[in-house]
Coordinates of C-alpha atoms in Angstrom, one line a residue:
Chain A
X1 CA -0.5 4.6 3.8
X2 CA -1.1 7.1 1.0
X3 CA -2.7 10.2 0.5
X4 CA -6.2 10.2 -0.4
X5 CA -6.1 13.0 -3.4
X6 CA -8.5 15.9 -3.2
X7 CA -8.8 16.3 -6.7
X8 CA -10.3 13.9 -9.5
X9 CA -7.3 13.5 -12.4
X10 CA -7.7 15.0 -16.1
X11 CA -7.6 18.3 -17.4
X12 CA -10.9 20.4 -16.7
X13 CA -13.6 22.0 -19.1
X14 CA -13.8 25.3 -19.6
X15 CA -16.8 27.0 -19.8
X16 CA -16.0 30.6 -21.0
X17 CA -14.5 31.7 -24.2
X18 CA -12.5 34.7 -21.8
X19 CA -9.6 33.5 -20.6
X20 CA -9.4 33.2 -16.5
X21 CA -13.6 33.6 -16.4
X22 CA -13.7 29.9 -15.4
X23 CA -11.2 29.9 -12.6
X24 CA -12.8 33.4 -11.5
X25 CA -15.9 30.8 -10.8
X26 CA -13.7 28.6 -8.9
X27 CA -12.7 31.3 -6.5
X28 CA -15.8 32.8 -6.0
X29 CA -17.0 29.4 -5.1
X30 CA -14.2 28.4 -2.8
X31 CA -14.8 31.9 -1.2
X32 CA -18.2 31.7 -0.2
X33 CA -17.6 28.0 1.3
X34 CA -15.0 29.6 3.0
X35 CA -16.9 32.5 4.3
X36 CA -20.1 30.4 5.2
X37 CA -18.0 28.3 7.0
X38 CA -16.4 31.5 9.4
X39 CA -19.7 32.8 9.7
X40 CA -21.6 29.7 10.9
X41 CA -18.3 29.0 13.2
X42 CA -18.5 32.5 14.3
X43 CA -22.4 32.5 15.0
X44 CA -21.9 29.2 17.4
X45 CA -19.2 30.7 18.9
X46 CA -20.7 34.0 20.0
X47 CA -23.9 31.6 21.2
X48 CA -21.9 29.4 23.6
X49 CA -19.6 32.8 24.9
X50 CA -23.2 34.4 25.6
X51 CA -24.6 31.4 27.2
X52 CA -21.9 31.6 29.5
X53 CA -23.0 34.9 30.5
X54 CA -19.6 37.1 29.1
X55 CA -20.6 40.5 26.8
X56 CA -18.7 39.3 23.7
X57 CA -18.5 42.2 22.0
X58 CA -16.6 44.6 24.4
X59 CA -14.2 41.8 24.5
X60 CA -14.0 40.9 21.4
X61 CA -12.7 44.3 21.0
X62 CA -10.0 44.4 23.3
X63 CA -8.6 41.3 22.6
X64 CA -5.0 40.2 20.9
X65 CA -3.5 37.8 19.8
X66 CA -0.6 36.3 21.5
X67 CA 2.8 35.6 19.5
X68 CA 2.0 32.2 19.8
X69 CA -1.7 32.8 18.4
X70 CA -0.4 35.0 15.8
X71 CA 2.0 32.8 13.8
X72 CA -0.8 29.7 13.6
X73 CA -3.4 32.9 12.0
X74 CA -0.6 33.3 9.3
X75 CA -0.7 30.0 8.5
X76 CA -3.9 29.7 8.7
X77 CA -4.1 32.1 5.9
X78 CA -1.9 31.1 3.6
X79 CA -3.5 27.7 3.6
X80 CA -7.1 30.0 3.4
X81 CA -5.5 31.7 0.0
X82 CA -3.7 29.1 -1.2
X83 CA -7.1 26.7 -1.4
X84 CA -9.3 30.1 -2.5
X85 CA -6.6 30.1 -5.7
X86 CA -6.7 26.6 -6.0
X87 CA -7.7 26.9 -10.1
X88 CA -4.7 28.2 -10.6
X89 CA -2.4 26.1 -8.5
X90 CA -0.6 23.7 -11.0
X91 CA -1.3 20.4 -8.8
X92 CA -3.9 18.5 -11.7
X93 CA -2.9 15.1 -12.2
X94 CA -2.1 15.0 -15.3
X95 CA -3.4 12.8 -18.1
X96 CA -6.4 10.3 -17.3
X97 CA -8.9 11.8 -19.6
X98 CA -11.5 11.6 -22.5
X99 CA -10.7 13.9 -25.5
X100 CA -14.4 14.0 -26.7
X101 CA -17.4 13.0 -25.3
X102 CA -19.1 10.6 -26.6
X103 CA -21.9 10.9 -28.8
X104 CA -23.1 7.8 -30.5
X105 CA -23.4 4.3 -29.5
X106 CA -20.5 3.7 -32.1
X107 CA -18.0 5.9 -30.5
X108 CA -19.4 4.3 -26.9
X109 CA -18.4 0.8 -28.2
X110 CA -14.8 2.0 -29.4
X111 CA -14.5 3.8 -25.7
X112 CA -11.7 1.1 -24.5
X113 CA -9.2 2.7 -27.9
X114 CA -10.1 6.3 -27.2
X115 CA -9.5 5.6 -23.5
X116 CA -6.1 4.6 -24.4
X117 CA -5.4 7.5 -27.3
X118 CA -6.1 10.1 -23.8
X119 CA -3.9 8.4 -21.7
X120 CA -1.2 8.4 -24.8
X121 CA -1.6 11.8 -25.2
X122 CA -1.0 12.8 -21.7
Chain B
X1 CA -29.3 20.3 7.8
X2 CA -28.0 17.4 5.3
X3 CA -28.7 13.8 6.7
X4 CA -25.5 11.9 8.7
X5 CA -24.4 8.2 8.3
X6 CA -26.9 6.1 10.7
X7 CA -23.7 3.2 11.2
X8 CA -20.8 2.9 13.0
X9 CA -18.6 3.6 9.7
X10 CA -19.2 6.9 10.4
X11 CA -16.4 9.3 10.3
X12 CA -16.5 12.7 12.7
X13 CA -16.1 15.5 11.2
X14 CA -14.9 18.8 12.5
X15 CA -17.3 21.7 12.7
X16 CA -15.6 23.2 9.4
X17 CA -15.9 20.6 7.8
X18 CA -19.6 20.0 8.2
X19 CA -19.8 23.3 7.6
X20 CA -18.2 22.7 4.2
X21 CA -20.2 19.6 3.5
X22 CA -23.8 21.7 4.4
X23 CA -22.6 24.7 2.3
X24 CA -21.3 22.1 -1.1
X25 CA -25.1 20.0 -0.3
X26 CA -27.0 23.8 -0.3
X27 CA -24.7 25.2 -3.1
X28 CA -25.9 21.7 -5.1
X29 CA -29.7 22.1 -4.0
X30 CA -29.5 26.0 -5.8
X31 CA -27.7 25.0 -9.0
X32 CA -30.2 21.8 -9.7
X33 CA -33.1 23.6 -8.5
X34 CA -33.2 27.4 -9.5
X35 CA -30.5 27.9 -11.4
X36 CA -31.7 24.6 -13.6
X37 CA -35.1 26.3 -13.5
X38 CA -34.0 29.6 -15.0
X39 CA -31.7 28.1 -17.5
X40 CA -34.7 26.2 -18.8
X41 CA -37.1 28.9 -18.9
X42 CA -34.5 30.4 -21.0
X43 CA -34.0 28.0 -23.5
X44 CA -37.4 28.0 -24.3
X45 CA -38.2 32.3 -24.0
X46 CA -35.0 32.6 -26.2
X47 CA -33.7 29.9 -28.5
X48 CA -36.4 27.0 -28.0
X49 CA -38.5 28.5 -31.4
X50 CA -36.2 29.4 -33.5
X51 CA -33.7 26.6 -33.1
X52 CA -36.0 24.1 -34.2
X53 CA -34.2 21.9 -32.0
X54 CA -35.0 18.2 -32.8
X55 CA -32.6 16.3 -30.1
X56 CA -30.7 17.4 -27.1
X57 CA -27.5 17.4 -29.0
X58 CA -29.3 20.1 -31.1
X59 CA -30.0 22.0 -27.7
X60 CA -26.5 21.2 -26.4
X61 CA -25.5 23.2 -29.6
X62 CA -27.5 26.3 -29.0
X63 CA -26.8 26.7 -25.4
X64 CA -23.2 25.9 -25.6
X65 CA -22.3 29.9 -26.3
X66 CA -24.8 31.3 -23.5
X67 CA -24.0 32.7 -20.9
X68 CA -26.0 31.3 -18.6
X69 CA -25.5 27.9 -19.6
X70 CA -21.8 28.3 -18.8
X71 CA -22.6 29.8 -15.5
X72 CA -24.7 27.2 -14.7
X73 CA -22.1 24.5 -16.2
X74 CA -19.4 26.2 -14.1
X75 CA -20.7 26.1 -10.7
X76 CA -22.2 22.6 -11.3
X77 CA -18.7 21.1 -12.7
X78 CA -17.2 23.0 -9.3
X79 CA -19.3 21.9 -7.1
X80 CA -18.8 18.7 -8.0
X81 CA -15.4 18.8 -7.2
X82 CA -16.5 20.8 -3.7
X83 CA -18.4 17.1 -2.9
X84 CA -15.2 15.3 -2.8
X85 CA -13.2 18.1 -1.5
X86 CA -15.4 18.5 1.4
X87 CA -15.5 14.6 2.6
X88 CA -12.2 13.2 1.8
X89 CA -9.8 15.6 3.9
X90 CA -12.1 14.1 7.1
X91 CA -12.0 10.3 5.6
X92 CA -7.9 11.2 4.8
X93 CA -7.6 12.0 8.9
X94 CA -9.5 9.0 9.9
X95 CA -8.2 6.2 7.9
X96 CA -6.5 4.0 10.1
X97 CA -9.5 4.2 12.1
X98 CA -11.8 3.9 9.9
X99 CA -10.5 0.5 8.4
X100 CA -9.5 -0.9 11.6
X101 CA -13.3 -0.9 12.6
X102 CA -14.7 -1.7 9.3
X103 CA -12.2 -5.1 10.3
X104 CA -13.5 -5.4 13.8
X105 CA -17.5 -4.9 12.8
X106 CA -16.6 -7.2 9.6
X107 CA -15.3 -10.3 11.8
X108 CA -17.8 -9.2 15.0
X109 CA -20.8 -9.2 12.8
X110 CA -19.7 -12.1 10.4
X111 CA -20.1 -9.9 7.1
X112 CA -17.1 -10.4 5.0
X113 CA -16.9 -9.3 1.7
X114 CA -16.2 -12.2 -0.9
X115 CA -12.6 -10.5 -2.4
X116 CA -11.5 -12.0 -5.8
X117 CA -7.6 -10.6 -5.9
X118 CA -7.5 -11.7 -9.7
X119 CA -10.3 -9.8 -10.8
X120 CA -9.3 -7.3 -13.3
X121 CA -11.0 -3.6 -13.0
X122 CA -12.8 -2.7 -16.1
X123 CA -11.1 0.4 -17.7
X124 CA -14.1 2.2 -18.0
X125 CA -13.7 2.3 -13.8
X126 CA -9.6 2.6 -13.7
X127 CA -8.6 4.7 -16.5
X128 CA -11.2 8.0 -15.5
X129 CA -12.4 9.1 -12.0
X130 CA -15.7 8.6 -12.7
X131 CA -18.1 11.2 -11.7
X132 CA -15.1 13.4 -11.0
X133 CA -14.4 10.7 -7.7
X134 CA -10.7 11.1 -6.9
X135 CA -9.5 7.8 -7.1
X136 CA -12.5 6.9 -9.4
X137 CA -14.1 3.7 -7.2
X138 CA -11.8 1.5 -7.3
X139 CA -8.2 2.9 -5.6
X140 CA -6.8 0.9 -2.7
X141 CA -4.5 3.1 -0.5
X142 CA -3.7 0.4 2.0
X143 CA -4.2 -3.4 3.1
X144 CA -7.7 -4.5 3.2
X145 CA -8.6 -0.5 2.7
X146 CA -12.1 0.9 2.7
X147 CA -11.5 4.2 1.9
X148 CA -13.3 4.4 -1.7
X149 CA -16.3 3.2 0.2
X150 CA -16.3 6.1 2.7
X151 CA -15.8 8.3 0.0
X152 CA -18.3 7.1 -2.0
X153 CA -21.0 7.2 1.6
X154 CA -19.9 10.4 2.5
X155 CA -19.6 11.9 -1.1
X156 CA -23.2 10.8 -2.1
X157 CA -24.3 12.2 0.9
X158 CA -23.3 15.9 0.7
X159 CA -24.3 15.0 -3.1
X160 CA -28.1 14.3 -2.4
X161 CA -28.9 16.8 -0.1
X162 CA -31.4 14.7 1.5
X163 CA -33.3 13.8 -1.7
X164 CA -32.3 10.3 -1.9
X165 CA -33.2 8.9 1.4
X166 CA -32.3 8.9 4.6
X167 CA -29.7 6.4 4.3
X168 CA -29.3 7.3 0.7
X169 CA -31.5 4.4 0.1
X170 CA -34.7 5.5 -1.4
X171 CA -34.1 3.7 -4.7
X172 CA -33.9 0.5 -3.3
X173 CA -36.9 0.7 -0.9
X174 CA -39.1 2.6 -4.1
X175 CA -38.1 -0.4 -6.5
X176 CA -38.1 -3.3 -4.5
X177 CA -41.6 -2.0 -2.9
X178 CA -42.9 -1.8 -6.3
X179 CA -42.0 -5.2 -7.1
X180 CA -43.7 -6.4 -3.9
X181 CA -47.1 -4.4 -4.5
X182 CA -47.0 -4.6 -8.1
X183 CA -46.8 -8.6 -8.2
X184 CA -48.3 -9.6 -4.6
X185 CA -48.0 -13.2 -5.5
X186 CA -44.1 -12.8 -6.7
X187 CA -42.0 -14.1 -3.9
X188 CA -38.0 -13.6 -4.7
X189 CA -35.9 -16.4 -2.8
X190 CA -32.6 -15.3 -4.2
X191 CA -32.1 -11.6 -5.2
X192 CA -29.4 -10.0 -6.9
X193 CA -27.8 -6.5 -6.8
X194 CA -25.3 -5.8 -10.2
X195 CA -23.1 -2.5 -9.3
X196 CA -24.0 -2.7 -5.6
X197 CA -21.3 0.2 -4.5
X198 CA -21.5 0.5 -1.0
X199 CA -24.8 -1.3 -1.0
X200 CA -27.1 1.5 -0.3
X201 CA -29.6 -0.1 -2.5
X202 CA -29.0 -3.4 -1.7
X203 CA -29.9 -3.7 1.8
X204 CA -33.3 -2.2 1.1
X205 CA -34.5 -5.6 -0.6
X206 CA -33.5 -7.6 2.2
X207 CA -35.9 -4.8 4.5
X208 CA -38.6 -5.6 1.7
X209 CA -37.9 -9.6 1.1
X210 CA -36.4 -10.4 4.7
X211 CA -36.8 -14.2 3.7
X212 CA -34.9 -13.7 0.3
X213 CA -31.5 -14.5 0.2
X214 CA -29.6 -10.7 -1.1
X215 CA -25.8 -10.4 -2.7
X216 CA -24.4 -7.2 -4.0
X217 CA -21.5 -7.8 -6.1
X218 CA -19.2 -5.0 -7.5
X219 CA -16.0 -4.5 -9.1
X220 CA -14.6 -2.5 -6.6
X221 CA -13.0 -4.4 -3.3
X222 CA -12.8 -1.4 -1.1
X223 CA -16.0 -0.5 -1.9
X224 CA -17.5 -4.1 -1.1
X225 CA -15.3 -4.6 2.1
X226 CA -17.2 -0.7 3.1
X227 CA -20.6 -2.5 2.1
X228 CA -20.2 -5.4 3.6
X229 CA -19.1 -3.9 6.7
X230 CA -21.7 -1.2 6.5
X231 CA -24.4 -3.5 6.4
X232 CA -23.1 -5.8 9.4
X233 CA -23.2 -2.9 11.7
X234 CA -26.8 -1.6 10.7
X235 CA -28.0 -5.6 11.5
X236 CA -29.0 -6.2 7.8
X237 CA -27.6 -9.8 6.3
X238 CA -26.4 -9.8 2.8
X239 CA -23.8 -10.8 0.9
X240 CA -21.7 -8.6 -0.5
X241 CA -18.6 -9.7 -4.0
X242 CA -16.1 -8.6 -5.2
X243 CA -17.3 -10.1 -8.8
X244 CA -17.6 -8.2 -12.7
X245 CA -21.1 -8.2 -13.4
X246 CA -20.4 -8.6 -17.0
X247 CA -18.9 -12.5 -16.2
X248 CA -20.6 -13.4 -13.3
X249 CA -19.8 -16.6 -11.7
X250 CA -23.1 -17.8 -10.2
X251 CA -24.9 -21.1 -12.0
X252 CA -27.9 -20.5 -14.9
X253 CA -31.2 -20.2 -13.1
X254 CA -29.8 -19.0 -10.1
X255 CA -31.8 -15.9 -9.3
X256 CA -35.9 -14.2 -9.1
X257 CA -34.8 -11.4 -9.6
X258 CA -31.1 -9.7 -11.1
X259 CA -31.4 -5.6 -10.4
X260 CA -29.2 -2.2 -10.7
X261 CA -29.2 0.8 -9.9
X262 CA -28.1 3.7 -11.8
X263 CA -25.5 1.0 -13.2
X264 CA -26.1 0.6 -16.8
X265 CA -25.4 4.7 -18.0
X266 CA -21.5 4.0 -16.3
X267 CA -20.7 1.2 -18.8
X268 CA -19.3 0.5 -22.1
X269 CA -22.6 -0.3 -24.4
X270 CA -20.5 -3.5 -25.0
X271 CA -20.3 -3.6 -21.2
X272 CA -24.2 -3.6 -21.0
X273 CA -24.6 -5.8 -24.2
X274 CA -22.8 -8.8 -21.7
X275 CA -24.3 -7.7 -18.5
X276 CA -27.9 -8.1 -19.5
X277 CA -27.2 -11.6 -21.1
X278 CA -25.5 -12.9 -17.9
X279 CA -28.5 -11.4 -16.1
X280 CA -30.7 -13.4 -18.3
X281 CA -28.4 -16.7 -18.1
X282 CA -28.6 -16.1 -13.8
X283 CA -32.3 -15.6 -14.0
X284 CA -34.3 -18.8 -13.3
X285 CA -37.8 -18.6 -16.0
X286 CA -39.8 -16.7 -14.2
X287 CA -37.5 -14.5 -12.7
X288 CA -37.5 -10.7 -13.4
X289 CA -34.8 -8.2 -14.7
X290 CA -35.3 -5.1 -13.2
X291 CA -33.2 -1.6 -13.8
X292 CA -33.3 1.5 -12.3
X293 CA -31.8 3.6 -14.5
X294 CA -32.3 7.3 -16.2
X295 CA -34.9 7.5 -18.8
X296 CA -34.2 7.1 -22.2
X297 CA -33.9 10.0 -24.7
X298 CA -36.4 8.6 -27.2
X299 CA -39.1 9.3 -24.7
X300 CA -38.0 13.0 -23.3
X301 CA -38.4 16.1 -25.8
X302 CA -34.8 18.0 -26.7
X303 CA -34.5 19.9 -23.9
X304 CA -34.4 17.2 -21.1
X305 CA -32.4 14.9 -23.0
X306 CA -29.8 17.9 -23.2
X307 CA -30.6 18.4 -19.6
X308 CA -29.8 14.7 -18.3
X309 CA -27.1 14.4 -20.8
X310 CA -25.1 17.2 -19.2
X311 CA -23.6 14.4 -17.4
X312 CA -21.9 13.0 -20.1
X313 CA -20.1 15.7 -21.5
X314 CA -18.9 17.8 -18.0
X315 CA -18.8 15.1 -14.9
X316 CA -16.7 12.2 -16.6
X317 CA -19.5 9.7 -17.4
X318 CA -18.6 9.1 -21.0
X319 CA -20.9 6.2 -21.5
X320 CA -24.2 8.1 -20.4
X321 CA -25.5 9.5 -23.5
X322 CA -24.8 6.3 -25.7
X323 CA -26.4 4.3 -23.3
X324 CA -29.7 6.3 -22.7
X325 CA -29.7 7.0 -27.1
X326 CA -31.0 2.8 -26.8
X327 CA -34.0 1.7 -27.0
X328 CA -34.4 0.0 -23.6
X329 CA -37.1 -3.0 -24.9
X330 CA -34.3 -4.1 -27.7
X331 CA -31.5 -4.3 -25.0
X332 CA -33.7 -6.9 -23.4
X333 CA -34.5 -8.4 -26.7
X334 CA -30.8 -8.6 -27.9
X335 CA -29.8 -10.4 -24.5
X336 CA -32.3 -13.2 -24.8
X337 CA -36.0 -11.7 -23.1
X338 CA -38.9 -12.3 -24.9
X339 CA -40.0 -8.7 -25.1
X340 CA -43.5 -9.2 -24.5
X341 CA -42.6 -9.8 -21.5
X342 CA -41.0 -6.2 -21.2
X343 CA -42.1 -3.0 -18.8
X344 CA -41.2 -0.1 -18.0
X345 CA -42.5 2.2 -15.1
X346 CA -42.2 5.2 -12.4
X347 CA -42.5 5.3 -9.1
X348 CA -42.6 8.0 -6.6
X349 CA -40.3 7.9 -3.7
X350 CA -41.2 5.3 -1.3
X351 CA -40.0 6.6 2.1
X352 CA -41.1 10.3 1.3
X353 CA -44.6 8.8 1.7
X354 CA -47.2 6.9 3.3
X355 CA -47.4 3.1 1.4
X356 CA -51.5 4.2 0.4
X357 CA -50.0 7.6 -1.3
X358 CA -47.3 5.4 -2.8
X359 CA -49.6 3.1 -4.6
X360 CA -51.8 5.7 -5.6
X361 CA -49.0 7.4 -7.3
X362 CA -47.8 4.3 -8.7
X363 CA -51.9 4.2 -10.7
X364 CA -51.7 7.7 -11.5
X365 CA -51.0 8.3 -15.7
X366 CA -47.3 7.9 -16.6
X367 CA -45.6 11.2 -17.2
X368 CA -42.1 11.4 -18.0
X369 CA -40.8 15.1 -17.9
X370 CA -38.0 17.0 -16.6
X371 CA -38.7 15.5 -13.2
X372 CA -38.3 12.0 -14.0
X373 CA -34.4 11.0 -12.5
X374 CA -33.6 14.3 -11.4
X375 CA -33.6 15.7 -7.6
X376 CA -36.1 18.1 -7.3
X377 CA -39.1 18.0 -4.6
X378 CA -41.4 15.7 -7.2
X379 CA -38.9 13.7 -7.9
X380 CA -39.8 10.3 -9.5
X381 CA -37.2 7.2 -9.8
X382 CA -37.5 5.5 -13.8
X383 CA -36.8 1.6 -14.2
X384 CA -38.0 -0.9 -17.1
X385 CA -37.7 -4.9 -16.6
X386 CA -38.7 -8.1 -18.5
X387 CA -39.6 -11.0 -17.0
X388 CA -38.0 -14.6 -18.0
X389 CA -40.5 -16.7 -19.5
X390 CA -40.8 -20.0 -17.9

């Protein structure tokens, strides 16, 4: 069975005129998923530790990581940077997409030829 | 909290990922309602008097250069992407599972999907992923898969953050409920459902009509084999093709009533052309044609044609704009309606309200604005229809 892709093929808009502003967006975007994600995680976790009656926070400070622990939190990481960056990863499918958009119900009815110019010019 | 599945398709997510999917549904709900908000009151405190703007591609024009326009276009276009992002990595972990029981509910519950293995997918579905979809609809990664369907489930889910239903089937219920309290004396024996996806919309007829014989048909066989499937586990009997709904193979006369949802702005305007004349060839006289769809642009002013239209040039729905530039009446008149026959109408949300609010709503004065189609709290669902004349 194959991979289900992440990604939707075809080359992406861009938005600003300043080079790297669009993927800038991208980051910050997949940043704050990321950090909502931690913080709601974190939040749940400090509920269910209280609930079982332990002071979280003294421990929390005291505690480190095993060897074990430490080497799956480094991969955890790269895979946490490498999906923040993800704009400028190079994994796009290529190809797969409209030129120009298009405007009139002329250029809608010719759609099948400028489908196949895009996927030539790929 | 965003809605979850209410059928055994279901897949379990992890904490993260909900997490994800609850952060890309909220991120969604900010960009469509303020930041859609503020970029309007923009356009019209900054550039709506001067531009003289007569059409949205004259908008389109003016706004393409500000700033907040391409903020807004930015975050939109990503999270977008996020939608997909955050469902498929929990579909990707529970394939096997997921089409082993979509097999087991199929052949328990006696709801296979009708698969045509000759039918040929329409380019406008295989050569883009529509609506930024990886995989567009239509992309089998195994025997008998039903992957595309739980993507497109799970995806329209995180998508609608709870405006479209709870079971992402308020358009169904709102138009098949106007149908039934509109025409009282109208009683559908054989319905049909062009572009059914997953059947979302589908089963709601059969809820509204349970006498009326229901079939879904779509191009897409993993996404029939999901609807089919779907349906069987939440008890609700219809049938669900794999059939083009620009060539379909049922006899003249066949059907009350031919419907789609959000269907039409996806295809081809040739694509459309043949659709509604096979609709008119299935219909028996006396039947209806009704279409959900996104309102035209001859009846918004510049801004919320530009608005809807965004569509078309930034999420891969090419045909969009061409198709909502018609003139809805003539695309019934051109397939073989009589157009007297023709209407068009809103309707609120059906199962956001009681049925005596509903109708009420439904008598209030027509009012197309930047509410009409679009997911905000007021939200009201556009369709037209013509009736075949006996």
């Amino acid at each position: 069975m194959s991979q289900i892709p992440l990604d939707s093929a075809g080359k992406r808009p861009r938005f600003f005129p300043s080079s790297g502003t669009d993927e800038s967006v991208s980051m910050i975007l997949e940043l704050m998923s990321e950090v909502w994600i931690v913080r709601e995680r974190l939040y749940a976790l400090e509920q269910v530790i209280e609930d079982a009656g332990i002071d979280v926070s003294d421990r929390l400070e005291k505690w480190r990581p095993t060897a074990e622990q430490d080497l799956k939190l480094d991969k955890q990481r790269e895979q946490f940077i490498k999906s923040v960056l993800r704009s400028l990863e190079a994994n796009h499918v290529p190809g797969r997409h409209l030129r120009r958009s298009l405007d009139t119900a002329a250029q809608a009815d010719d759609a099948g030829e400028q489908l196949t110019e895009a996927v030539q010019v790929a | 909290m965003i809605n979850n599945l209410n059928h055994e398709l279901k897949v379990e997510s992890t904490k993260n990922e909900r997490s994800r999917q609850e952060f890309v549904a909220a991120l969604r709900s900010h960009v469509l309602g303020d930041m859609a908000s503020h970029m309007r009151d923009r356009y019209h405190s900054r550039y709506g008097a001067e531009t003289k703007a007569t059409s949205g591609t004259d908008v389109h024009e003016a706004m393409q250069s500000d700033p907040y326009f391409r903020y807004y276009s930015a975050v939109r276009y990503n999270a977008q992407e996020m939608v997909f992002r955050s469902v498929v990595p929990t579909i990707d972990r529970n394939h096997d599972k997921l089409n082993a029981t979509a097999a087991t509910i199929s052949s328990k519950t006696n709801s296979q999907a009708n698969i045509d293995p000759d039918l040929a997918i329409p380019r406008s579905v295989s050569e883009i992923d529509v609506h930024l979809a990886p995989g567009s609809y239509h992309t089998e990664y195994a025997e008998n898969d039903v992957a595309a369907g739980a993507i497109y489930d799970n995806s329209i889910n995180v998508f609608a953050f709870n405006q479209m239903g709870r079971n992402m089937d308020d358009i169904g219920h709102t138009i098949s409920n106007y149908l039934r309290l509109s025409y009282p004396d109208f009683s559908p024996e054989r319905i049909l459902d062009c572009g059914c996806t997953v059947g979302h919309n589908t089963l709601p007829w059969k809820q509204t009509f349970p006498d009326a014989e229901v079939t879904g048909v779509d191009v897409s066989a993993p996404i029939v084999r999901y609807g089919a499937s779907r349906a069987g586990s939440m008890g609700i009997d219809v049938n669900f093709m794999q059939m083009n709904a620009t060539s379909l193979d049922f006899p003249d006369n066949h059907f009350d009533v031919v419907f789609s949802s959000m269907f039409l702005h996806e295809l081809p305007l040739k694509d459309i052309h043949a659709y509604m004349a096979e609709a008119f060839r299935v219909l028996r006289p006396g039947g209806v044609l009704l279409t959900m769809e996104l309102p035209p642009n001859e009846s918004l002013g510049p801004y919320e044609q530009f608005y809807l239209d965004w569509d078309c040039y930034y999420n891969n729905e090419p045909f969009y704009k061409a198709f909502r530039d018609q003139n809805y009446r003539e695309l019934c008149s051109r397939a073989g309606f009589d157009t007297d026959a023709f209407f068009e109408f809103e309707a609120p949300r059906y199962t956001y309200m009681s049925e005596a609010e509903f109708i009420k709503e439904l008598n209030a004065e027509k009012r197309l604005d930047d509410s009409t189609g679009t997911l905000t709290d007021d939200l009201r669902w556009f369709g037209f229809g013509c009736w075949k004349q006996s």
